[in-house]
Coordinates of N, CA, C and O in Angstrom, one line a residue:
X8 N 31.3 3.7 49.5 CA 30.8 3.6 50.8 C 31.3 2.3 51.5 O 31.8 1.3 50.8
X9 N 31.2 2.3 52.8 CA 32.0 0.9 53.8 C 30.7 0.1 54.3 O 30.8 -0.4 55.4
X10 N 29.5 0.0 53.4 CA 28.4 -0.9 53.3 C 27.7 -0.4 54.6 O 26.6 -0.9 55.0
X11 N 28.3 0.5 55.3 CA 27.2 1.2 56.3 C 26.0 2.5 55.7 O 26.1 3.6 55.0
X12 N 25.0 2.0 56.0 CA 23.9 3.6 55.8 C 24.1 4.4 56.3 O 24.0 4.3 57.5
X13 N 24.6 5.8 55.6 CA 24.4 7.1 56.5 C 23.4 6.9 56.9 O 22.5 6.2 56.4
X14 N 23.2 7.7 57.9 CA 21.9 8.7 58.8 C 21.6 9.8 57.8 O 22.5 10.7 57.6
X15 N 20.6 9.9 57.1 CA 19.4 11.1 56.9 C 19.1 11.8 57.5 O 18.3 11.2 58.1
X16 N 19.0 12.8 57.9 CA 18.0 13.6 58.4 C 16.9 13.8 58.4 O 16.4 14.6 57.6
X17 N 15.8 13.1 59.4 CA 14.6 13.3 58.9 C 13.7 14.3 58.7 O 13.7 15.1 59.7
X18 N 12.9 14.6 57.8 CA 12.2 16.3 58.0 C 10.9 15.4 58.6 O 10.6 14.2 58.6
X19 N 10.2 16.5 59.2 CA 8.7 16.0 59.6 C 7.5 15.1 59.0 O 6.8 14.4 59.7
X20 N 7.3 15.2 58.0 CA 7.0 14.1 57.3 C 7.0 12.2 57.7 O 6.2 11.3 57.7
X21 N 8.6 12.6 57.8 CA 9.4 11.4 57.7 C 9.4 10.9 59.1 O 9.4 9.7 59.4
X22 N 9.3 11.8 60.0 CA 9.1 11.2 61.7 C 7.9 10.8 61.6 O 7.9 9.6 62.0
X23 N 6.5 11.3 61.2 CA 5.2 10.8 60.8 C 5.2 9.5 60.5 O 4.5 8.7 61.1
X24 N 5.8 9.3 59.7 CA 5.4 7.9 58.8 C 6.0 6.9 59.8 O 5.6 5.8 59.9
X25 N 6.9 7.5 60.4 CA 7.8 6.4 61.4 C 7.6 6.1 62.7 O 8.1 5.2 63.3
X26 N 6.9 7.0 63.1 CA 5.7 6.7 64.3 C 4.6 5.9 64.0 O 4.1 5.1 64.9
X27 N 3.9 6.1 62.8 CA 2.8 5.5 62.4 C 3.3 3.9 62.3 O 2.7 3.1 63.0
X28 N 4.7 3.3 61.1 CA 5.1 2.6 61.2 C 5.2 1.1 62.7 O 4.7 -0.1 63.0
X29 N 6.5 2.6 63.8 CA 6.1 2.1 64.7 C 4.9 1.4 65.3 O 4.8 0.2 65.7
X30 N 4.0 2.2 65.2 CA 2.5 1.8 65.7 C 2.0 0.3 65.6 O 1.7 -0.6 66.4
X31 N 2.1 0.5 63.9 CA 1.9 -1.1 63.5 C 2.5 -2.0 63.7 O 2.0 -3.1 63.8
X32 N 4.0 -1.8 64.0 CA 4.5 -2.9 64.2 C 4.5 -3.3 65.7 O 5.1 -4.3 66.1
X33 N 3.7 -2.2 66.6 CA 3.6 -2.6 68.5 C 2.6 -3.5 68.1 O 2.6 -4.7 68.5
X34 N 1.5 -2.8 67.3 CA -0.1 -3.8 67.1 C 0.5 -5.3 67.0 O 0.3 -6.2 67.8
X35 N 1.2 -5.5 65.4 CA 1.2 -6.7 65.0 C 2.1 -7.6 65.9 O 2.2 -8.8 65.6
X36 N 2.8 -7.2 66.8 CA 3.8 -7.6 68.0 C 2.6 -8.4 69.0 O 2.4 -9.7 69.0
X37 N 2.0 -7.3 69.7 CA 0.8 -7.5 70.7 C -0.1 -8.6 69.7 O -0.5 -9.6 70.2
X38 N -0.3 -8.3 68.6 CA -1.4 -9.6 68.4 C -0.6 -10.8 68.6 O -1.1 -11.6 69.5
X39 N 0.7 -11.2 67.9 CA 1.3 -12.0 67.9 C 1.6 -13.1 69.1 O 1.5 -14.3 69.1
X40 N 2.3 -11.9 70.6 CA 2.3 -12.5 71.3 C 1.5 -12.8 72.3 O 1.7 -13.8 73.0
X41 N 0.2 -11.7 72.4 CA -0.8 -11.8 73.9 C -1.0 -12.9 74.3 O -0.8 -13.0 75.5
X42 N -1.4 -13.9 73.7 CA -2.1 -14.6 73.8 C -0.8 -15.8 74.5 O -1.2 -16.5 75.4
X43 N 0.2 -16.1 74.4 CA 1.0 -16.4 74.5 C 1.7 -16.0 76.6 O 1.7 -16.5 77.7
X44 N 2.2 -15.1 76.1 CA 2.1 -14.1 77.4 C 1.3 -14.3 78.5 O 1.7 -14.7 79.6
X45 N -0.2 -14.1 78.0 CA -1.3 -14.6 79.2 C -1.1 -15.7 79.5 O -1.2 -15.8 80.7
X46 N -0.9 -17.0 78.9 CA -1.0 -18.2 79.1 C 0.2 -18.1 80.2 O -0.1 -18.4 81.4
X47 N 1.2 -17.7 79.9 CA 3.1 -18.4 80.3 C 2.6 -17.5 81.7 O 2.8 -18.2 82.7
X48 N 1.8 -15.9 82.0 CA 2.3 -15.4 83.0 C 0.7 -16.1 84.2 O 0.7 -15.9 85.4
X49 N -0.3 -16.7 83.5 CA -1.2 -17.6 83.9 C -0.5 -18.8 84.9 O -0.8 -18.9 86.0
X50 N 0.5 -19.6 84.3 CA 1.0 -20.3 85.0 C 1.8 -20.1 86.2 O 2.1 -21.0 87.0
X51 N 2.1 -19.0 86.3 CA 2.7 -18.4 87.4 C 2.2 -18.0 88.4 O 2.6 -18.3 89.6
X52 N 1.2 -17.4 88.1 CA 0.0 -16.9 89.3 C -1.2 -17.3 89.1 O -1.4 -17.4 87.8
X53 N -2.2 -17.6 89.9 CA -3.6 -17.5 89.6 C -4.2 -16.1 89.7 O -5.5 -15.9 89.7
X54 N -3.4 -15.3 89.8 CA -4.2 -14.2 90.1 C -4.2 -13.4 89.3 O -3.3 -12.6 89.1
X55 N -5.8 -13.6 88.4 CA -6.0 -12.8 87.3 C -5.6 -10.9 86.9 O -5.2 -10.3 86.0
X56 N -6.1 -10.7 88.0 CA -5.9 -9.2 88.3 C -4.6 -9.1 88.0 O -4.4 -8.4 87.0
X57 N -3.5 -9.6 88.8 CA -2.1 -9.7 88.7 C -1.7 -9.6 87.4 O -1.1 -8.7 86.9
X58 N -2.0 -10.5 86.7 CA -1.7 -11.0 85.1 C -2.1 -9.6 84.4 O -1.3 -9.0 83.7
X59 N -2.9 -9.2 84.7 CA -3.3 -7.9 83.8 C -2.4 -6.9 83.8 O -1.9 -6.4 82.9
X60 N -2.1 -6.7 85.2 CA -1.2 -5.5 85.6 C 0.3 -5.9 85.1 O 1.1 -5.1 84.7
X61 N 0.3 -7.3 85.1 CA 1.8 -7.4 84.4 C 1.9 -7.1 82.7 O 2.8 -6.5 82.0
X62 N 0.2 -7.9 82.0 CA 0.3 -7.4 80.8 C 0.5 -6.1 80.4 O 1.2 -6.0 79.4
X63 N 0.0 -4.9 81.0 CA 0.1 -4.1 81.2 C 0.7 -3.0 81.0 O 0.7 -2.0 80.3
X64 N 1.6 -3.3 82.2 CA 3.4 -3.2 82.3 C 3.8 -3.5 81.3 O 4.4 -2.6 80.7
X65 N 3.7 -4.8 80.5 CA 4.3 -5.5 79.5 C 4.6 -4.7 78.5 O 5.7 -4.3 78.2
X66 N 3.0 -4.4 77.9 CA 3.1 -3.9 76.5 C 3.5 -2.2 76.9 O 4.1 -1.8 75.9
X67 N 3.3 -1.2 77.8 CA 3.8 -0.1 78.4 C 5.7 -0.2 77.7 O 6.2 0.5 76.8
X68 N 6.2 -1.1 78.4 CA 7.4 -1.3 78.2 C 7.7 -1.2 76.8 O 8.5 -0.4 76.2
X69 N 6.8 -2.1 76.3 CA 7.1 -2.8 74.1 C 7.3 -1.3 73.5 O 8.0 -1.0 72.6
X70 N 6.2 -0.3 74.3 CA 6.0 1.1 73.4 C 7.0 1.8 73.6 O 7.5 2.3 72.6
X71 N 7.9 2.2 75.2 CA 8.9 2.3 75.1 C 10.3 1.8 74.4 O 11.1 2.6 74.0
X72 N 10.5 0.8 74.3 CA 11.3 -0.2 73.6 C 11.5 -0.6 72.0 O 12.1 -1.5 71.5
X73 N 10.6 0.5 71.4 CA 10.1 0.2 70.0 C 11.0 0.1 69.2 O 11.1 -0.7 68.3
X74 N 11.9 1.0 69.6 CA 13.2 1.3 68.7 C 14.1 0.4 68.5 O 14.8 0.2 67.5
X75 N 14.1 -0.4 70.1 CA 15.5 -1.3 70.3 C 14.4 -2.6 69.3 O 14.8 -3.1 68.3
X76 N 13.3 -2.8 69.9 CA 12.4 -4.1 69.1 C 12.3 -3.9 68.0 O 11.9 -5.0 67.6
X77 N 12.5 -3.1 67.1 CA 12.5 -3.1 65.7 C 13.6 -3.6 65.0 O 13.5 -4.0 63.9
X78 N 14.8 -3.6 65.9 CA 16.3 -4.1 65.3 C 16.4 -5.4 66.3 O 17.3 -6.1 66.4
X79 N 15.7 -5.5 66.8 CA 16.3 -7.1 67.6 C 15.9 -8.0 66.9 O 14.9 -7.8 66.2
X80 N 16.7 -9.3 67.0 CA 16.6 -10.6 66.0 C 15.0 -11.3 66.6 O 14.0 -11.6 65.9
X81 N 15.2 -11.4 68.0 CA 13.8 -12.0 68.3 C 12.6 -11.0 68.8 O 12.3 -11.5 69.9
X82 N 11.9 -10.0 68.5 CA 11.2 -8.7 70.0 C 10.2 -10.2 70.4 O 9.9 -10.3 71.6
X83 N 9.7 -11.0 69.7 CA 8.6 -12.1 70.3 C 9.5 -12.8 71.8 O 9.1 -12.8 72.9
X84 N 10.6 -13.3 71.4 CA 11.5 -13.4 72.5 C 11.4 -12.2 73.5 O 10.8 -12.2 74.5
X85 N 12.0 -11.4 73.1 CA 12.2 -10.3 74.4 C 11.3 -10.1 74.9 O 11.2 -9.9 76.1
X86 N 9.8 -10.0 73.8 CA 8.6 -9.3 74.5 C 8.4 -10.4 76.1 O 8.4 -10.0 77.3
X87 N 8.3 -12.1 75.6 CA 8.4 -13.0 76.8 C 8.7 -12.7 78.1 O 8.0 -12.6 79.1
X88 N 10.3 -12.3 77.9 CA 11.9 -12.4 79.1 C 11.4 -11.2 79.9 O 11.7 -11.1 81.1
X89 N 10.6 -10.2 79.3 CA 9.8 -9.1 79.6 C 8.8 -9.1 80.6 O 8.6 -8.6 81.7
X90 N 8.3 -9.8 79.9 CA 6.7 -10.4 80.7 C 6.8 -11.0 82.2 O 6.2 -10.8 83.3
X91 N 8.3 -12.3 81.6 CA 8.6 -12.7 83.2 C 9.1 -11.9 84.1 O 8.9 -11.9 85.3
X92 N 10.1 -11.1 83.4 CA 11.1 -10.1 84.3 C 9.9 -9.6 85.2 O 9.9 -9.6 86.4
X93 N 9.0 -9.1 84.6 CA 7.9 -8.2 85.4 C 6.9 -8.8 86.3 O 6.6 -8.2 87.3
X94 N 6.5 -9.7 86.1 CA 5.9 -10.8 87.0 C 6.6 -11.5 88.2 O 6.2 -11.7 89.3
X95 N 7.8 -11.7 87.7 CA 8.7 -12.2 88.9 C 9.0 -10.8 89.7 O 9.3 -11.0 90.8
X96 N 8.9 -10.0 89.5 CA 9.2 -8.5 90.0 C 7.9 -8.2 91.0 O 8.1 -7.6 92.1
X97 N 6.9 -8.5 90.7 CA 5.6 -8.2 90.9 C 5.7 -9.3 92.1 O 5.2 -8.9 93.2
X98 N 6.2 -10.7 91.9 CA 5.5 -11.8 92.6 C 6.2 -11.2 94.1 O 5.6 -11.1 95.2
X99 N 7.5 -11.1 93.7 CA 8.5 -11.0 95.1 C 8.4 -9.8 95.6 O 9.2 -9.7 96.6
X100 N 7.7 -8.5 95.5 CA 7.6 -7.4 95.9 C 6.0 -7.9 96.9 O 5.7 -7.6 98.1
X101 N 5.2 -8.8 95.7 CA 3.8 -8.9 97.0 C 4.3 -10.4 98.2 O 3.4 -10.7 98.9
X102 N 5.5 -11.1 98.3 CA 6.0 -12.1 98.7 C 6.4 -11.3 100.1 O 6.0 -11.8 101.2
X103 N 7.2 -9.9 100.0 CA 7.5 -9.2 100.9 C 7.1 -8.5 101.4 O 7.4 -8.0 102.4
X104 N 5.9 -8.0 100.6 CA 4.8 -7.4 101.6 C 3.8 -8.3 102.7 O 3.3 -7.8 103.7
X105 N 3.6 -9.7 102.2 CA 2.9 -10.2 102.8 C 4.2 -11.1 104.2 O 3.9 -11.6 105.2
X106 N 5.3 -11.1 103.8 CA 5.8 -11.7 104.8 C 5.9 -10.4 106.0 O 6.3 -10.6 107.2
X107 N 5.4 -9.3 105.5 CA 6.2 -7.9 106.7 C 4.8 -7.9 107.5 O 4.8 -7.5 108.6
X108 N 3.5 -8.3 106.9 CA 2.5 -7.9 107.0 C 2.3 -9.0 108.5 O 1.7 -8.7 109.5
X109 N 2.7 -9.9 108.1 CA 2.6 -11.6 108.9 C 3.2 -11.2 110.2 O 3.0 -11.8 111.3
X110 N 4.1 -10.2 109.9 CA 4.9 -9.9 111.4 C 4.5 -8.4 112.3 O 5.0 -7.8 113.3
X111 N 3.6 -8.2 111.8 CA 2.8 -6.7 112.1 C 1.7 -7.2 112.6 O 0.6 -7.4 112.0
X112 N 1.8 -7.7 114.5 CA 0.2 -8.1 115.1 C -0.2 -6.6 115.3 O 0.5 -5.5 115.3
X113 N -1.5 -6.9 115.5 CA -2.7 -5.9 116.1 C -2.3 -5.9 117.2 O -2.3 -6.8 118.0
X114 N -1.8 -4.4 117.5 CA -1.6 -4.0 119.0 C -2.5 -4.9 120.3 O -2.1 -5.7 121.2
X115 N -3.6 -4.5 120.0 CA -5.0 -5.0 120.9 C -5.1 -6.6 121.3 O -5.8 -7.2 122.1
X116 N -3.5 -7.4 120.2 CA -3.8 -8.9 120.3 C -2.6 -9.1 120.9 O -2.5 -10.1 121.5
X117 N -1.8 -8.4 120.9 CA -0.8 -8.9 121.8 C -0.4 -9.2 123.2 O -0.5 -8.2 123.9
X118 N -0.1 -10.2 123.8 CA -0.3 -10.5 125.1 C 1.1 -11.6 125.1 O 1.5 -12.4 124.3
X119 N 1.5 -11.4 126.5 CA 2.7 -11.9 127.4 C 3.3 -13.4 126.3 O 4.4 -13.7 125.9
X120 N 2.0 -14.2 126.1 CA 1.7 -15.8 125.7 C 2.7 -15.9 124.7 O 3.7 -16.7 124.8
X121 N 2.3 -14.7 123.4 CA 2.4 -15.0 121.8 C 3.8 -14.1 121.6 O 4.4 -14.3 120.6
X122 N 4.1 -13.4 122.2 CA 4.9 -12.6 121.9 C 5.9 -11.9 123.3 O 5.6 -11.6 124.4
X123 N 7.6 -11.9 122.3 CA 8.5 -11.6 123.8 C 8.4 -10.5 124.4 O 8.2 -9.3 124.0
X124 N 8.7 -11.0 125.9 CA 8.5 -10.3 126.7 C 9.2 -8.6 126.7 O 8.6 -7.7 127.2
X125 N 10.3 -8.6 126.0 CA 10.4 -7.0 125.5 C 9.5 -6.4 125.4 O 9.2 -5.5 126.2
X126 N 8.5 -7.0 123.7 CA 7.6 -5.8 123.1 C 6.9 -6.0 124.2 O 6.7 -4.8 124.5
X127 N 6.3 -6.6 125.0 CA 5.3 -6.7 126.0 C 5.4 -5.6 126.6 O 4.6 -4.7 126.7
X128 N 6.8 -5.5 127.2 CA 7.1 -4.4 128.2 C 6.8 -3.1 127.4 O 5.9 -2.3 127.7
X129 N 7.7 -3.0 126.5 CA 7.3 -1.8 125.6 C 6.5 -1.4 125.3 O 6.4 -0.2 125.4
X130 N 5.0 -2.2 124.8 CA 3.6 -1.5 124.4 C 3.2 -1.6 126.2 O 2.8 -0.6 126.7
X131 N 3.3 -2.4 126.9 CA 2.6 -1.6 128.4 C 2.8 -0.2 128.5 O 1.9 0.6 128.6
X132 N 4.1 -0.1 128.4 CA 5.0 1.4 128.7 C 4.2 2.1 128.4 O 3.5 2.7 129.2
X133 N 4.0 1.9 126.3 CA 3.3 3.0 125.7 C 2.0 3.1 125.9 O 1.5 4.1 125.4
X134 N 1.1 2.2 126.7 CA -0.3 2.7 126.9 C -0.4 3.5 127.8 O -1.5 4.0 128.0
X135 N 0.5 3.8 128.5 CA 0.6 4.9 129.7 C 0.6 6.5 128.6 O 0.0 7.5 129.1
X136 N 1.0 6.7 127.8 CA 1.4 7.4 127.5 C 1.0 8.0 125.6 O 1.2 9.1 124.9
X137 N 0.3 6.5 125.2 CA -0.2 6.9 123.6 C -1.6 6.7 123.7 O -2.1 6.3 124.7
X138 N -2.4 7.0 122.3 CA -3.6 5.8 122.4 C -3.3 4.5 121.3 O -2.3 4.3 120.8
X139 N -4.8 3.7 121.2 CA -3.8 3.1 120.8 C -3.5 3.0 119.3 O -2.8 2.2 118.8
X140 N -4.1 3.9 118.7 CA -3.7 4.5 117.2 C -2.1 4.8 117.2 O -1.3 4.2 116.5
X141 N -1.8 5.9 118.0 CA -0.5 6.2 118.4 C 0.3 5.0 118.6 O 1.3 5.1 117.9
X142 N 0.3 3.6 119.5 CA 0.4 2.8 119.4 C 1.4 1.9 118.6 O 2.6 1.7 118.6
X143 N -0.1 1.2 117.5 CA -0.2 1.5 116.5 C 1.3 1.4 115.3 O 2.2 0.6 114.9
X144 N 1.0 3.1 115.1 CA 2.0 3.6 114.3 C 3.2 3.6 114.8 O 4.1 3.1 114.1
X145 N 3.4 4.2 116.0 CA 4.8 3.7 116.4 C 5.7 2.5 116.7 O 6.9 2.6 116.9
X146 N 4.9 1.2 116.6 CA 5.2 0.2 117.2 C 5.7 -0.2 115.3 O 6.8 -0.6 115.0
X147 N 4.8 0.0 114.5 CA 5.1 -0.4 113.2 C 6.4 0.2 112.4 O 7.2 -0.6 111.8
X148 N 6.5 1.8 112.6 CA 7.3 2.5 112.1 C 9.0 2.3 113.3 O 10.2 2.2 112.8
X149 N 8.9 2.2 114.1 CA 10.2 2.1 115.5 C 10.5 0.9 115.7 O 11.7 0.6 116.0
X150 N 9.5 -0.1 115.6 CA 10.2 -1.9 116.2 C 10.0 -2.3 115.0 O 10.9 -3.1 114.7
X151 N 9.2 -2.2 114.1 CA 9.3 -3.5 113.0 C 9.7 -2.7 111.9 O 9.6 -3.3 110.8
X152 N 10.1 -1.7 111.9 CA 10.6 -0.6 110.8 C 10.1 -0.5 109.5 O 10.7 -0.2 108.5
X153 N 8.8 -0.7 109.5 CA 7.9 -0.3 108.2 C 8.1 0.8 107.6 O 8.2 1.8 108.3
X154 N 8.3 1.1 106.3 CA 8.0 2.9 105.2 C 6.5 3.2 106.1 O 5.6 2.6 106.7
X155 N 7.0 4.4 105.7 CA 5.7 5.5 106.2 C 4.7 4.5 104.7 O 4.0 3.5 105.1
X156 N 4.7 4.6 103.4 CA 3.8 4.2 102.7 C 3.4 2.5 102.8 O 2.5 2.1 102.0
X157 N 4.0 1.5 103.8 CA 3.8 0.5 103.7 C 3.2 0.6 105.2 O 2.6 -0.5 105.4
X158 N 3.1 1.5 106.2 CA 1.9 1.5 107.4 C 0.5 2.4 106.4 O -0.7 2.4 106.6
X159 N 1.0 2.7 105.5 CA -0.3 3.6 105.1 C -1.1 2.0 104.2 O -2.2 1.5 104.4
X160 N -0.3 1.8 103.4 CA -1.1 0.5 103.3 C -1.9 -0.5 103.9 O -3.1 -0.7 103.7
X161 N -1.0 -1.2 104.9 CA -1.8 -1.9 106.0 C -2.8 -1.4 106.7 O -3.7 -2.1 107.0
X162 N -2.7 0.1 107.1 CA -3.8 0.6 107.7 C -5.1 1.6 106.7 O -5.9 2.4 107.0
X163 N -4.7 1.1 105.6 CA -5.4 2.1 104.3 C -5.9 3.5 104.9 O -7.1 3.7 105.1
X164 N -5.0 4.3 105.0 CA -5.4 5.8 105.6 C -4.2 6.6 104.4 O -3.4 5.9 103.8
X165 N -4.2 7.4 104.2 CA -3.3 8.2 103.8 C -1.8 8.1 104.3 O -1.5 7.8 105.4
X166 N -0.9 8.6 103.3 CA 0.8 8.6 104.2 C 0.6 9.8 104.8 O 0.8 9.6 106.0
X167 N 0.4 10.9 104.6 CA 0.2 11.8 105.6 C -0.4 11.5 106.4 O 0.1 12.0 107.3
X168 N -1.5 10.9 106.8 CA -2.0 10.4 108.0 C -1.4 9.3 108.8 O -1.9 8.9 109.8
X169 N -0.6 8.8 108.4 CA 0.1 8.4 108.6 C 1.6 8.9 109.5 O 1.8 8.3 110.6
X170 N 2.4 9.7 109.1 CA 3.3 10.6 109.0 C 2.8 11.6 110.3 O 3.5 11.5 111.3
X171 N 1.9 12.2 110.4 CA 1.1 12.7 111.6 C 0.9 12.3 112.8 O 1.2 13.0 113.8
X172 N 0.1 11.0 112.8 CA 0.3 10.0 114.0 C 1.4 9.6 114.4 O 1.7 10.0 115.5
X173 N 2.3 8.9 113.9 CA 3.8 9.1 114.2 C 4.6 10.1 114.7 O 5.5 10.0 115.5
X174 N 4.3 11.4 114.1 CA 4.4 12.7 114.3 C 4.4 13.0 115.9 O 5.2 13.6 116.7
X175 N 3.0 12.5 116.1 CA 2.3 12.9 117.6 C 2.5 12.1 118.1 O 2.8 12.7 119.2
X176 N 2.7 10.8 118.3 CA 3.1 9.8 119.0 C 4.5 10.5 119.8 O 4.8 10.6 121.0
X177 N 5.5 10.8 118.3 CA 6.8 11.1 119.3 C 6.8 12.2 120.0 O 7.5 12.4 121.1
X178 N 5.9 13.2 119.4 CA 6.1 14.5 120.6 C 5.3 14.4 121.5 O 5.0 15.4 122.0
X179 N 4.7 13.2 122.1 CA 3.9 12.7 123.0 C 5.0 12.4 123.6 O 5.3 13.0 124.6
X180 N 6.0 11.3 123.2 CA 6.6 10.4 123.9 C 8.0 11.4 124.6 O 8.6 11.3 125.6
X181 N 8.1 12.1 123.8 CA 9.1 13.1 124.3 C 9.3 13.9 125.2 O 10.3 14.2 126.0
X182 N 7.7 14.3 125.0 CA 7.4 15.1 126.1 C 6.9 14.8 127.5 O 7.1 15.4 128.5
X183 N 6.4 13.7 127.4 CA 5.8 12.8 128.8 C 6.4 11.9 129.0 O 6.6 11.7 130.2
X184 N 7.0 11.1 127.9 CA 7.6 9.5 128.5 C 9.4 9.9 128.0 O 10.0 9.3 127.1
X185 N 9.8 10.9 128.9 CA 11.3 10.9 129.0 C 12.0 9.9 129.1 O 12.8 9.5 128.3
X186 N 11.7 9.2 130.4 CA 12.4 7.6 130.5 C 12.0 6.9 129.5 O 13.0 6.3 129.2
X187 N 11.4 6.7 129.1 CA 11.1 5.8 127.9 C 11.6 5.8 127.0 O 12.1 4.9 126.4
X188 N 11.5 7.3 126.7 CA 12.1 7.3 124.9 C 13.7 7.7 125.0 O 14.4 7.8 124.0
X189 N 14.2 7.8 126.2 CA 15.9 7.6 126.7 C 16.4 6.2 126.8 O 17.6 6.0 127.0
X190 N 15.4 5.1 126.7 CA 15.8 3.8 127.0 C 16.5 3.4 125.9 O 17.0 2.3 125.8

C-alpha cells in the first residue's frame, strides 16, 4: 500500500457507532469550549439574548460541521472563528436595520421644518388620495425602498398585510392620482 487507507464500506452497524461517536465528540467539544465562547461573544455585545442566538447558531453549525471538525488540527479554534463569524454577522445585519429604521419617520411627524421639501410635497399629494396606513406603506416601500418583510417588521403586521396595503395604495394611486403617479 502507498500509506493511504482505503475506504471500507460501511454496513449499518458501522454508520451507528459513527454517529453515536460523532455525538460525543459534539458534547465533549461544546463542554470544552462554551464557556469560553460566551465570555469572547459577551464582550462583543451586552445583549444577552443576542449571545444565545449566536450560541446557538454556533453549536447548530459544530453539528453540521462534524465531519470536517473531526479532521481539523484545531475544531476548538474553528469552533471560536465560528462564533465570531456569526456574531459579527448578527451585529451588522441589526446595525442596518436600525440605521434604515432611523430613516423611516412616522408619516403623522413629518412636517415642512424636519424634512425636504420634496417628501413634503409628496405625502401632501398622497393625503388627497391614501389613508394614512396607505401612506404609510407607500412612502416606506417607493421613497425609502424597504423589503416588503422589513415594513412588516417595523410595523409588526404580517408580510402579507403588508403586501396588500401597498397593493391598495397603488391601485388607489392609479386610479385617482393619475398625475401623481406619472410624476
Amino acid at each position: 500500500m502507498d500509506g493511504k487507507s482505503e475506504r471500507v464500506p460501511m454496513n449499518i452497524n458501522d454508520y451507528g457507532k459513527l454517529r453515536a461517536g460523532q455525538k460525543a465528540f459534539v458534547e465533549t467539544l461544546v463542554g470544552e469550549t462554551e464557556a469560553s465562547v460566551a465570555k469572547m461573544l459577551s464582550k462583543m455585545t451586552d445583549d444577552y439574548p443576542m449571545v444565545e442566538d449566536v450560541m446557538i447558531a454556533t453549536w447548530t453549525l459544530v453539528c453540521q460541521k462534524v465531519s470536517v471538525l473531526e479532521n481539523h488540527a484545531n475544531p476548538q479554534g474553528w469552533i471560536m472563528k465560528a462564533a465570531k463569524y456569526c456574531m459579527l454577522k448578527d451585529l451588522e445585519k441589526r446595525r442596518r436595520i436600525n440605521q434604515r429604521e432611523a430613516f423611516v419617520p412616522n408619516p403623522a411627524e413629518i412636517s415642512p421644518e424636519c424634512e425636504e421639501i420634496k417628501e413634503f410635497e409628496l405625502l401632501e399629494s398622497l393625503k388627497s388620495y391614501l389613508t394614512e396606513e396607505e401612506r404609510a406603506v407607500f412612502l416606506m416601500r417607493y421613497y425609502y425602498d424597504l423589503s416588503y418583510s422589513e415594513m412588516a417588521g417595523h410595523l409588526q403586521i404580517s408580510e402579507t398585510a403588508v403586501r396588500k396595503r401597498v397593493s391598495r395604495a397603488v391601485q388607489k394611486l392609479r386610479k385617482d392620482g393619475g398625475e401623481l403617479w406619472n410624476k
